[in-house]
Amino acid sequence: MPKSSIASPTGNIRALPNSFEPNAQVLSAIATNELLGRPDDYYATLPARYRAIDATALDMAAKEYLRPDGLTFVVVGDRKLVEPQLKGLGLPVEIAPAPEAAANTGS
């Protein structure tokens, strides 16, 4: 079976203990669990949920929650380099000057 292109959840799992270093973060986690109706063992079960995420799960979530007609992509870069690449995608492209450029031109 080919290896998934999804990054390993190891980094997210290893970062969990750092989320509870000061007492204020522990209290915040408890309050958030209470507010969202999560069980008391929510953070204890989180590593297993992270490990269960694979390309298929991400694809299903993207199909459920991301609606292409409701997405806006903001691309920042050298227009001479970026614009031809964007036009090659066949998507509508709207060019807006940077705020400094707009202020200098009086727009």
CSV table of N, CA, C and O in Angstrom, one decimal:
chain,number,residue,atom,x,y,z
A,1,MET,N,0.8,-1.2,0.0
A,1,MET,CA,0.0,0.0,0.0
A,1,MET,C,0.9,1.2,0.0
A,1,MET,O,1.8,1.3,0.8
A,2,PRO,N,0.6,2.2,-0.9
A,2,PRO,CA,1.5,3.4,-0.9
A,2,PRO,C,1.3,4.3,0.3
A,2,PRO,O,0.3,4.3,0.9
A,3,LYS,N,2.4,4.9,0.7
A,3,LYS,CA,2.4,5.8,1.8
A,3,LYS,C,1.6,7.0,1.5
A,3,LYS,O,1.7,7.6,0.5
A,4,SER,N,0.8,7.4,2.5
A,4,SER,CA,-0.1,8.6,2.3
A,4,SER,C,0.8,9.8,2.3
A,4,SER,O,1.8,9.9,2.9
A,5,SER,N,0.3,10.8,1.6
A,5,SER,CA,1.0,12.1,1.5
A,5,SER,C,0.7,13.0,2.7
A,5,SER,O,1.2,14.1,2.9
A,6,ILE,N,-0.2,12.5,3.6
A,6,ILE,CA,-0.6,13.2,4.8
A,6,ILE,C,0.5,13.2,5.8
A,6,ILE,O,1.0,12.1,6.0
A,7,ALA,N,0.8,14.3,6.4
A,7,ALA,CA,1.9,14.3,7.4
A,7,ALA,C,1.5,13.5,8.6
A,7,ALA,O,0.3,13.4,8.9
A,8,SER,N,2.5,12.9,9.2
A,8,SER,CA,2.2,12.1,10.4
A,8,SER,C,1.7,13.0,11.5
A,8,SER,O,2.0,14.2,11.7
A,9,PRO,N,0.7,12.5,12.3
A,9,PRO,CA,0.1,13.2,13.4
A,9,PRO,C,1.1,13.4,14.6
A,9,PRO,O,0.7,14.0,15.6
A,10,THR,N,2.3,12.8,14.5
A,10,THR,CA,3.2,12.7,15.6
A,10,THR,C,3.4,14.1,16.2
A,10,THR,O,3.4,14.3,17.4
A,11,GLY,N,3.7,15.1,15.4
A,11,GLY,CA,4.0,16.4,15.9
A,11,GLY,C,2.8,17.0,16.7
A,11,GLY,O,3.0,17.6,17.8
A,12,ASN,N,1.6,16.8,16.2
A,12,ASN,CA,0.4,17.3,16.9
A,12,ASN,C,0.3,16.6,18.3
A,12,ASN,O,-0.1,17.2,19.3
A,13,ILE,N,0.5,15.3,18.3
A,13,ILE,CA,0.4,14.5,19.5
A,13,ILE,C,1.5,14.9,20.5
A,13,ILE,O,1.2,15.1,21.7
A,14,ARG,N,2.7,15.1,20.0
A,14,ARG,CA,3.8,15.5,20.9
A,14,ARG,C,3.6,16.9,21.5
A,14,ARG,O,4.1,17.2,22.6
A,15,ALA,N,2.9,17.7,20.8
A,15,ALA,CA,2.6,19.1,21.2
A,15,ALA,C,1.5,19.2,22.3
A,15,ALA,O,1.5,20.2,23.0
A,16,LEU,N,0.7,18.2,22.4
A,16,LEU,CA,-0.4,18.2,23.4
A,16,LEU,C,0.1,18.6,24.8
A,16,LEU,O,-0.5,19.4,25.5
A,17,PRO,N,1.1,17.9,25.4
A,17,PRO,CA,1.5,18.2,26.8
A,17,PRO,C,1.8,19.7,27.0
A,17,PRO,O,1.6,20.3,28.0
A,18,ASN,N,2.4,20.3,25.9
A,18,ASN,CA,2.8,21.7,26.1
A,18,ASN,C,1.5,22.6,26.2
A,18,ASN,O,1.7,23.8,26.6
A,19,SER,N,0.4,22.1,25.8
A,19,SER,CA,-0.9,22.9,25.9
A,19,SER,C,-1.4,23.0,27.3
A,19,SER,O,-2.4,23.7,27.5
A,20,PHE,N,-0.7,22.3,28.2
A,20,PHE,CA,-1.2,22.3,29.6
A,20,PHE,C,-0.1,22.7,30.6
A,20,PHE,O,-0.1,22.3,31.7
A,21,GLU,N,0.8,23.5,30.2
A,21,GLU,CA,1.9,23.9,31.1
A,21,GLU,C,1.5,24.8,32.2
A,21,GLU,O,1.6,24.5,33.3
A,22,PRO,N,1.0,26.0,31.9
A,22,PRO,CA,0.6,26.8,33.0
A,22,PRO,C,-0.8,26.5,33.5
A,22,PRO,O,-1.6,25.9,32.7
A,23,ASN,N,-1.2,26.7,34.7
A,23,ASN,CA,-2.5,26.4,35.2
A,23,ASN,C,-3.6,27.1,34.4
A,23,ASN,O,-4.7,26.5,34.3
A,24,ALA,N,-3.3,28.2,33.9
A,24,ALA,CA,-4.4,28.9,33.1
A,24,ALA,C,-4.8,28.1,31.9
A,24,ALA,O,-5.9,28.1,31.5
A,25,GLN,N,-3.8,27.5,31.3
A,25,GLN,CA,-4.1,26.6,30.1
A,25,GLN,C,-5.0,25.4,30.5
A,25,GLN,O,-5.8,25.0,29.7
A,26,VAL,N,-4.7,24.9,31.6
A,26,VAL,CA,-5.5,23.7,32.1
A,26,VAL,C,-6.9,24.2,32.4
A,26,VAL,O,-7.9,23.5,31.9
A,27,LEU,N,-7.0,25.3,33.0
A,27,LEU,CA,-8.4,25.8,33.3
A,27,LEU,C,-9.1,26.2,32.0
A,27,LEU,O,-10.3,25.9,31.8
A,28,SER,N,-8.4,26.7,31.1
A,28,SER,CA,-9.0,27.0,29.8
A,28,SER,C,-9.5,25.8,29.0
A,28,SER,O,-10.6,25.8,28.5
A,29,ALA,N,-8.7,24.7,29.1
A,29,ALA,CA,-9.1,23.4,28.5
A,29,ALA,C,-10.3,22.9,29.1
A,29,ALA,O,-11.2,22.4,28.4
A,30,ILE,N,-10.4,22.9,30.4
A,30,ILE,CA,-11.6,22.4,31.2
A,30,ILE,C,-12.8,23.3,30.8
A,30,ILE,O,-13.9,22.7,30.5
A,31,ALA,N,-12.6,24.6,30.8
A,31,ALA,CA,-13.8,25.5,30.4
A,31,ALA,C,-14.2,25.2,29.0
A,31,ALA,O,-15.4,25.2,28.7
A,32,THR,N,-13.3,25.0,28.1
A,32,THR,CA,-13.6,24.8,26.7
A,32,THR,C,-14.4,23.5,26.5
A,32,THR,O,-15.4,23.4,25.8
A,33,ASN,N,-13.9,22.4,27.2
A,33,ASN,CA,-14.6,21.2,27.2
A,33,ASN,C,-16.0,21.3,27.7
A,33,ASN,O,-17.0,20.8,27.1
A,34,GLU,N,-16.2,22.0,28.8
A,34,GLU,CA,-17.5,22.3,29.3
A,34,GLU,C,-18.4,23.0,28.4
A,34,GLU,O,-19.6,22.7,28.1
A,35,LEU,N,-17.9,24.1,27.8
A,35,LEU,CA,-18.6,24.9,26.8
A,35,LEU,C,-19.1,24.1,25.6
A,35,LEU,O,-20.2,24.3,25.1
A,36,LEU,N,-18.2,23.3,25.1
A,36,LEU,CA,-18.5,22.5,23.9
A,36,LEU,C,-19.1,21.1,24.2
A,36,LEU,O,-19.4,20.4,23.3
A,37,GLY,N,-19.3,20.8,25.4
A,37,GLY,CA,-20.0,19.6,25.8
A,37,GLY,C,-19.1,18.3,25.6
A,37,GLY,O,-19.6,17.2,25.3
A,38,ARG,N,-17.8,18.6,25.6
A,38,ARG,CA,-16.9,17.4,25.5
A,38,ARG,C,-16.8,16.6,26.7
A,38,ARG,O,-16.9,17.2,27.8
A,39,PRO,N,-16.4,15.3,26.6
A,39,PRO,CA,-16.2,14.5,27.8
A,39,PRO,C,-14.9,14.9,28.5
A,39,PRO,O,-14.0,15.6,27.9
A,40,ASP,N,-14.8,14.6,29.8
A,40,ASP,CA,-13.6,14.9,30.6
A,40,ASP,C,-12.4,14.3,30.0
A,40,ASP,O,-11.3,14.9,30.2
A,41,ASP,N,-12.5,13.2,29.3
A,41,ASP,CA,-11.3,12.5,28.8
A,41,ASP,C,-11.0,12.9,27.3
A,41,ASP,O,-10.2,12.3,26.6
A,42,TYR,N,-11.6,14.1,26.9
A,42,TYR,CA,-11.4,14.5,25.5
A,42,TYR,C,-9.9,14.6,25.1
A,42,TYR,O,-9.5,14.0,24.1
A,43,TYR,N,-9.1,15.2,25.9
A,43,TYR,CA,-7.7,15.3,25.5
A,43,TYR,C,-6.9,14.0,25.6
A,43,TYR,O,-6.0,13.8,24.9
A,44,ALA,N,-7.4,13.1,26.5
A,44,ALA,CA,-6.7,11.8,26.6
A,44,ALA,C,-7.0,11.0,25.4
A,44,ALA,O,-6.2,10.1,25.0
A,45,THR,N,-8.1,11.2,24.7
A,45,THR,CA,-8.5,10.4,23.5
A,45,THR,C,-8.1,11.1,22.2
A,45,THR,O,-8.2,10.5,21.2
A,46,LEU,N,-7.6,12.3,22.3
A,46,LEU,CA,-7.3,13.1,21.1
A,46,LEU,C,-6.1,12.4,20.3
A,46,LEU,O,-6.2,12.4,19.1
A,47,PRO,N,-5.1,11.9,20.9
A,47,PRO,CA,-4.0,11.2,20.1
A,47,PRO,C,-4.6,10.1,19.2
A,47,PRO,O,-4.2,10.0,18.0
A,48,ALA,N,-5.5,9.3,19.7
A,48,ALA,CA,-6.1,8.3,18.9
A,48,ALA,C,-6.9,8.8,17.7
A,48,ALA,O,-6.8,8.3,16.6
A,49,ARG,N,-7.6,9.9,17.9
A,49,ARG,CA,-8.3,10.6,16.8
A,49,ARG,C,-7.4,11.1,15.8
A,49,ARG,O,-7.6,11.1,14.6
A,50,TYR,N,-6.3,11.7,16.3
A,50,TYR,CA,-5.3,12.3,15.3
A,50,TYR,C,-4.7,11.1,14.5
A,50,TYR,O,-4.5,11.3,13.3
A,51,ARG,N,-4.4,10.0,15.1
A,51,ARG,CA,-3.8,8.9,14.4
A,51,ARG,C,-4.8,8.3,13.4
A,51,ARG,O,-4.4,7.7,12.4
A,52,ALA,N,-6.1,8.5,13.6
A,52,ALA,CA,-7.1,7.9,12.7
A,52,ALA,C,-7.3,8.7,11.4
A,52,ALA,O,-8.0,8.3,10.5
A,53,ILE,N,-6.7,9.9,11.4
A,53,ILE,CA,-6.9,10.8,10.3
A,53,ILE,C,-6.0,10.3,9.1
A,53,ILE,O,-4.8,10.1,9.3
A,54,ASP,N,-6.6,10.0,8.0
A,54,ASP,CA,-5.8,9.6,6.8
A,54,ASP,C,-6.4,10.4,5.6
A,54,ASP,O,-7.2,11.2,5.7
A,55,ALA,N,-5.8,10.1,4.5
A,55,ALA,CA,-6.2,10.8,3.2
A,55,ALA,C,-7.7,10.7,3.0
A,55,ALA,O,-8.4,11.6,2.5
A,56,THR,N,-8.2,9.5,3.2
A,56,THR,CA,-9.7,9.3,2.9
A,56,THR,C,-10.5,10.1,3.9
A,56,THR,O,-11.5,10.8,3.4
A,57,ALA,N,-10.2,10.2,5.1
A,57,ALA,CA,-10.9,11.0,6.1
A,57,ALA,C,-10.8,12.5,5.8
A,57,ALA,O,-11.8,13.2,5.8
A,58,LEU,N,-9.7,12.9,5.4
A,58,LEU,CA,-9.5,14.3,5.0
A,58,LEU,C,-10.3,14.7,3.7
A,58,LEU,O,-11.0,15.7,3.6
A,59,ASP,N,-10.3,13.7,2.8
A,59,ASP,CA,-11.1,14.0,1.5
A,59,ASP,C,-12.6,14.0,1.9
A,59,ASP,O,-13.3,14.9,1.3
A,60,MET,N,-13.1,13.2,2.7
A,60,MET,CA,-14.5,13.2,3.1
A,60,MET,C,-14.8,14.5,3.8
A,60,MET,O,-15.9,15.1,3.5
A,61,ALA,N,-14.0,14.9,4.7
A,61,ALA,CA,-14.3,16.2,5.4
A,61,ALA,C,-14.2,17.4,4.5
A,61,ALA,O,-15.1,18.3,4.6
A,62,ALA,N,-13.3,17.4,3.6
A,62,ALA,CA,-13.2,18.5,2.6
A,62,ALA,C,-14.4,18.5,1.7
A,62,ALA,O,-15.0,19.6,1.5
A,63,LYS,N,-14.9,17.4,1.3
A,63,LYS,CA,-16.1,17.3,0.4
A,63,LYS,C,-17.3,17.8,1.2
A,63,LYS,O,-18.2,18.4,0.6
A,64,GLU,N,-17.4,17.6,2.5
A,64,GLU,CA,-18.5,18.0,3.3
A,64,GLU,C,-18.5,19.4,3.7
A,64,GLU,O,-19.5,20.1,3.7
A,65,TYR,N,-17.3,20.0,4.0
A,65,TYR,CA,-17.2,21.3,4.6
A,65,TYR,C,-16.7,22.4,3.6
A,65,TYR,O,-17.0,23.6,3.8
A,66,LEU,N,-15.9,22.0,2.6
A,66,LEU,CA,-15.4,23.0,1.7
A,66,LEU,C,-16.2,23.1,0.4
A,66,LEU,O,-16.3,22.1,-0.3
A,67,ARG,N,-16.8,24.2,0.2
A,67,ARG,CA,-17.6,24.4,-1.0
A,67,ARG,C,-16.8,25.3,-2.0
A,67,ARG,O,-16.6,26.4,-1.7
A,68,PRO,N,-16.4,24.7,-3.1
A,68,PRO,CA,-15.5,25.5,-4.0
A,68,PRO,C,-16.1,26.9,-4.4
A,68,PRO,O,-15.4,27.8,-4.6
A,69,ASP,N,-17.4,26.9,-4.6
A,69,ASP,CA,-18.0,28.2,-5.0
A,69,ASP,C,-18.0,29.2,-3.8
A,69,ASP,O,-18.3,30.4,-4.1
A,70,GLY,N,-17.7,28.8,-2.6
A,70,GLY,CA,-17.6,29.8,-1.5
A,70,GLY,C,-16.2,30.1,-1.1
A,70,GLY,O,-16.0,30.8,-0.1
A,71,LEU,N,-15.2,29.6,-1.8
A,71,LEU,CA,-13.8,29.8,-1.4
A,71,LEU,C,-13.2,31.0,-2.2
A,71,LEU,O,-13.5,31.2,-3.4
A,72,THR,N,-12.4,31.7,-1.5
A,72,THR,CA,-11.6,32.8,-2.1
A,72,THR,C,-10.1,32.6,-1.8
A,72,THR,O,-9.8,32.4,-0.6
A,73,PHE,N,-9.3,32.6,-2.8
A,73,PHE,CA,-7.9,32.4,-2.6
A,73,PHE,C,-7.2,33.8,-2.8
A,73,PHE,O,-7.5,34.5,-3.7
A,74,VAL,N,-6.4,34.1,-1.8
A,74,VAL,CA,-5.6,35.3,-1.9
A,74,VAL,C,-4.1,34.9,-2.2
A,74,VAL,O,-3.5,34.2,-1.4
A,75,VAL,N,-3.6,35.4,-3.3
A,75,VAL,CA,-2.3,35.1,-3.7
A,75,VAL,C,-1.5,36.4,-3.7
A,75,VAL,O,-1.9,37.4,-4.4
A,76,VAL,N,-0.3,36.4,-3.1
A,76,VAL,CA,0.5,37.5,-3.0
A,76,VAL,C,1.9,37.2,-3.7
A,76,VAL,O,2.4,36.1,-3.4
A,77,GLY,N,2.3,38.0,-4.6
A,77,GLY,CA,3.6,37.7,-5.2
A,77,GLY,C,3.9,38.7,-6.3
A,77,GLY,O,3.1,39.6,-6.6
A,78,ASP,N,4.9,38.4,-7.0
A,78,ASP,CA,5.3,39.2,-8.2
A,78,ASP,C,4.3,38.9,-9.3
A,78,ASP,O,4.2,37.8,-9.8
A,79,ARG,N,3.6,39.9,-9.7
A,79,ARG,CA,2.5,39.8,-10.7
A,79,ARG,C,3.0,39.1,-12.0
A,79,ARG,O,2.3,38.3,-12.6
A,80,LYS,N,4.1,39.5,-12.4
A,80,LYS,CA,4.7,39.0,-13.7
A,80,LYS,C,4.9,37.5,-13.6
A,80,LYS,O,4.8,36.8,-14.6
A,81,LEU,N,5.2,37.0,-12.4
A,81,LEU,CA,5.4,35.5,-12.3
A,81,LEU,C,4.1,34.8,-11.9
A,81,LEU,O,3.9,33.7,-12.4
A,82,VAL,N,3.3,35.4,-11.1
A,82,VAL,CA,2.1,34.7,-10.6
A,82,VAL,C,1.0,34.7,-11.5
A,82,VAL,O,0.3,33.7,-11.7
A,83,GLU,N,0.7,35.8,-12.2
A,83,GLU,CA,-0.5,35.9,-13.0
A,83,GLU,C,-0.6,34.9,-14.1
A,83,GLU,O,-1.6,34.3,-14.3
A,84,PRO,N,0.5,34.6,-14.9
A,84,PRO,CA,0.4,33.5,-15.9
A,84,PRO,C,0.0,32.2,-15.3
A,84,PRO,O,-0.7,31.4,-15.9
A,85,GLN,N,0.5,31.9,-14.1
A,85,GLN,CA,0.3,30.6,-13.5
A,85,GLN,C,-1.2,30.5,-13.1
A,85,GLN,O,-1.9,29.5,-13.3
A,86,LEU,N,-1.7,31.6,-12.6
A,86,LEU,CA,-3.2,31.7,-12.2
A,86,LEU,C,-4.1,31.5,-13.4
A,86,LEU,O,-5.1,30.8,-13.3
A,87,LYS,N,-3.8,32.2,-14.4
A,87,LYS,CA,-4.6,32.2,-15.6
A,87,LYS,C,-4.6,30.8,-16.2
A,87,LYS,O,-5.6,30.4,-16.8
A,88,GLY,N,-3.6,30.0,-16.0
A,88,GLY,CA,-3.5,28.7,-16.5
A,88,GLY,C,-4.4,27.7,-15.8
A,88,GLY,O,-4.7,26.6,-16.2
A,89,LEU,N,-5.0,28.2,-14.6
A,89,LEU,CA,-5.9,27.3,-13.8
A,89,LEU,C,-7.3,27.4,-14.3
A,89,LEU,O,-8.1,26.5,-14.0
A,90,GLY,N,-7.6,28.4,-15.1
A,90,GLY,CA,-9.0,28.5,-15.7
A,90,GLY,C,-10.0,29.0,-14.6
A,90,GLY,O,-11.2,28.9,-14.8
A,91,LEU,N,-9.5,29.7,-13.6
A,91,LEU,CA,-10.3,30.3,-12.6
A,91,LEU,C,-10.4,31.8,-12.8
A,91,LEU,O,-9.5,32.4,-13.4
A,92,PRO,N,-11.5,32.4,-12.3
A,92,PRO,CA,-11.5,33.9,-12.5
A,92,PRO,C,-10.4,34.5,-11.6
A,92,PRO,O,-10.2,34.0,-10.5
A,93,VAL,N,-9.7,35.5,-12.1
A,93,VAL,CA,-8.6,36.2,-11.4
A,93,VAL,C,-9.0,37.6,-11.3
A,93,VAL,O,-9.3,38.3,-12.3
A,94,GLU,N,-8.9,38.2,-10.1
A,94,GLU,CA,-9.1,39.6,-9.8
A,94,GLU,C,-7.8,40.1,-9.3
A,94,GLU,O,-7.3,39.6,-8.3
A,95,ILE,N,-7.3,41.2,-9.9
A,95,ILE,CA,-6.1,41.8,-9.5
A,95,ILE,C,-6.4,43.0,-8.6
A,95,ILE,O,-7.2,43.9,-9.0
A,96,ALA,N,-5.8,43.1,-7.4
A,96,ALA,CA,-6.0,44.2,-6.5
A,96,ALA,C,-4.6,44.7,-6.1
A,96,ALA,O,-3.7,43.9,-5.8
A,97,PRO,N,-4.4,46.0,-6.2
A,97,PRO,CA,-3.0,46.5,-5.8
A,97,PRO,C,-2.9,46.5,-4.3
A,97,PRO,O,-3.9,46.4,-3.6
A,98,ALA,N,-1.6,46.4,-3.9
A,98,ALA,CA,-1.3,46.4,-2.5
A,98,ALA,C,-1.8,47.7,-1.9
A,98,ALA,O,-1.8,48.7,-2.6
A,99,PRO,N,-2.1,47.8,-0.6
A,99,PRO,CA,-2.6,49.0,-0.1
A,99,PRO,C,-1.6,50.2,-0.3
A,99,PRO,O,-2.0,51.3,-0.6
A,100,GLU,N,-0.3,50.0,-0.1
A,100,GLU,CA,0.6,51.1,-0.3
A,100,GLU,C,0.6,51.6,-1.8
A,100,GLU,O,0.7,52.8,-2.0
A,101,ALA,N,0.5,50.6,-2.7
A,101,ALA,CA,0.4,51.0,-4.1
A,101,ALA,C,-0.8,51.8,-4.4
A,101,ALA,O,-0.8,52.8,-5.1
A,102,ALA,N,-2.0,51.5,-3.8
A,102,ALA,CA,-3.2,52.2,-4.0
A,102,ALA,C,-3.1,53.6,-3.4
A,102,ALA,O,-3.6,54.6,-4.0
A,103,ALA,N,-2.4,53.7,-2.2
A,103,ALA,CA,-2.3,55.0,-1.6
A,103,ALA,C,-1.4,55.9,-2.4
A,103,ALA,O,-1.7,57.1,-2.6
A,104,ASN,N,-0.4,55.4,-3.1
A,104,ASN,CA,0.6,56.2,-3.9
A,104,ASN,C,0.0,56.6,-5.2
A,104,ASN,O,0.4,57.6,-5.7
A,105,THR,N,-1.0,55.9,-5.7
A,105,THR,CA,-1.6,56.2,-7.0
A,105,THR,C,-2.8,57.1,-6.9
A,105,THR,O,-3.4,57.5,-7.8
A,106,GLY,N,-3.3,57.2,-5.6
A,106,GLY,CA,-4.5,58.0,-5.4
A,106,GLY,C,-5.8,57.3,-5.6
A,106,GLY,O,-6.8,57.8,-5.6
A,107,SER,N,-5.7,55.9,-5.7
A,107,SER,CA,-6.9,55.1,-6.0
A,107,SER,C,-7.6,54.9,-4.7
A,107,SER,O,-7.2,54.8,-3.7
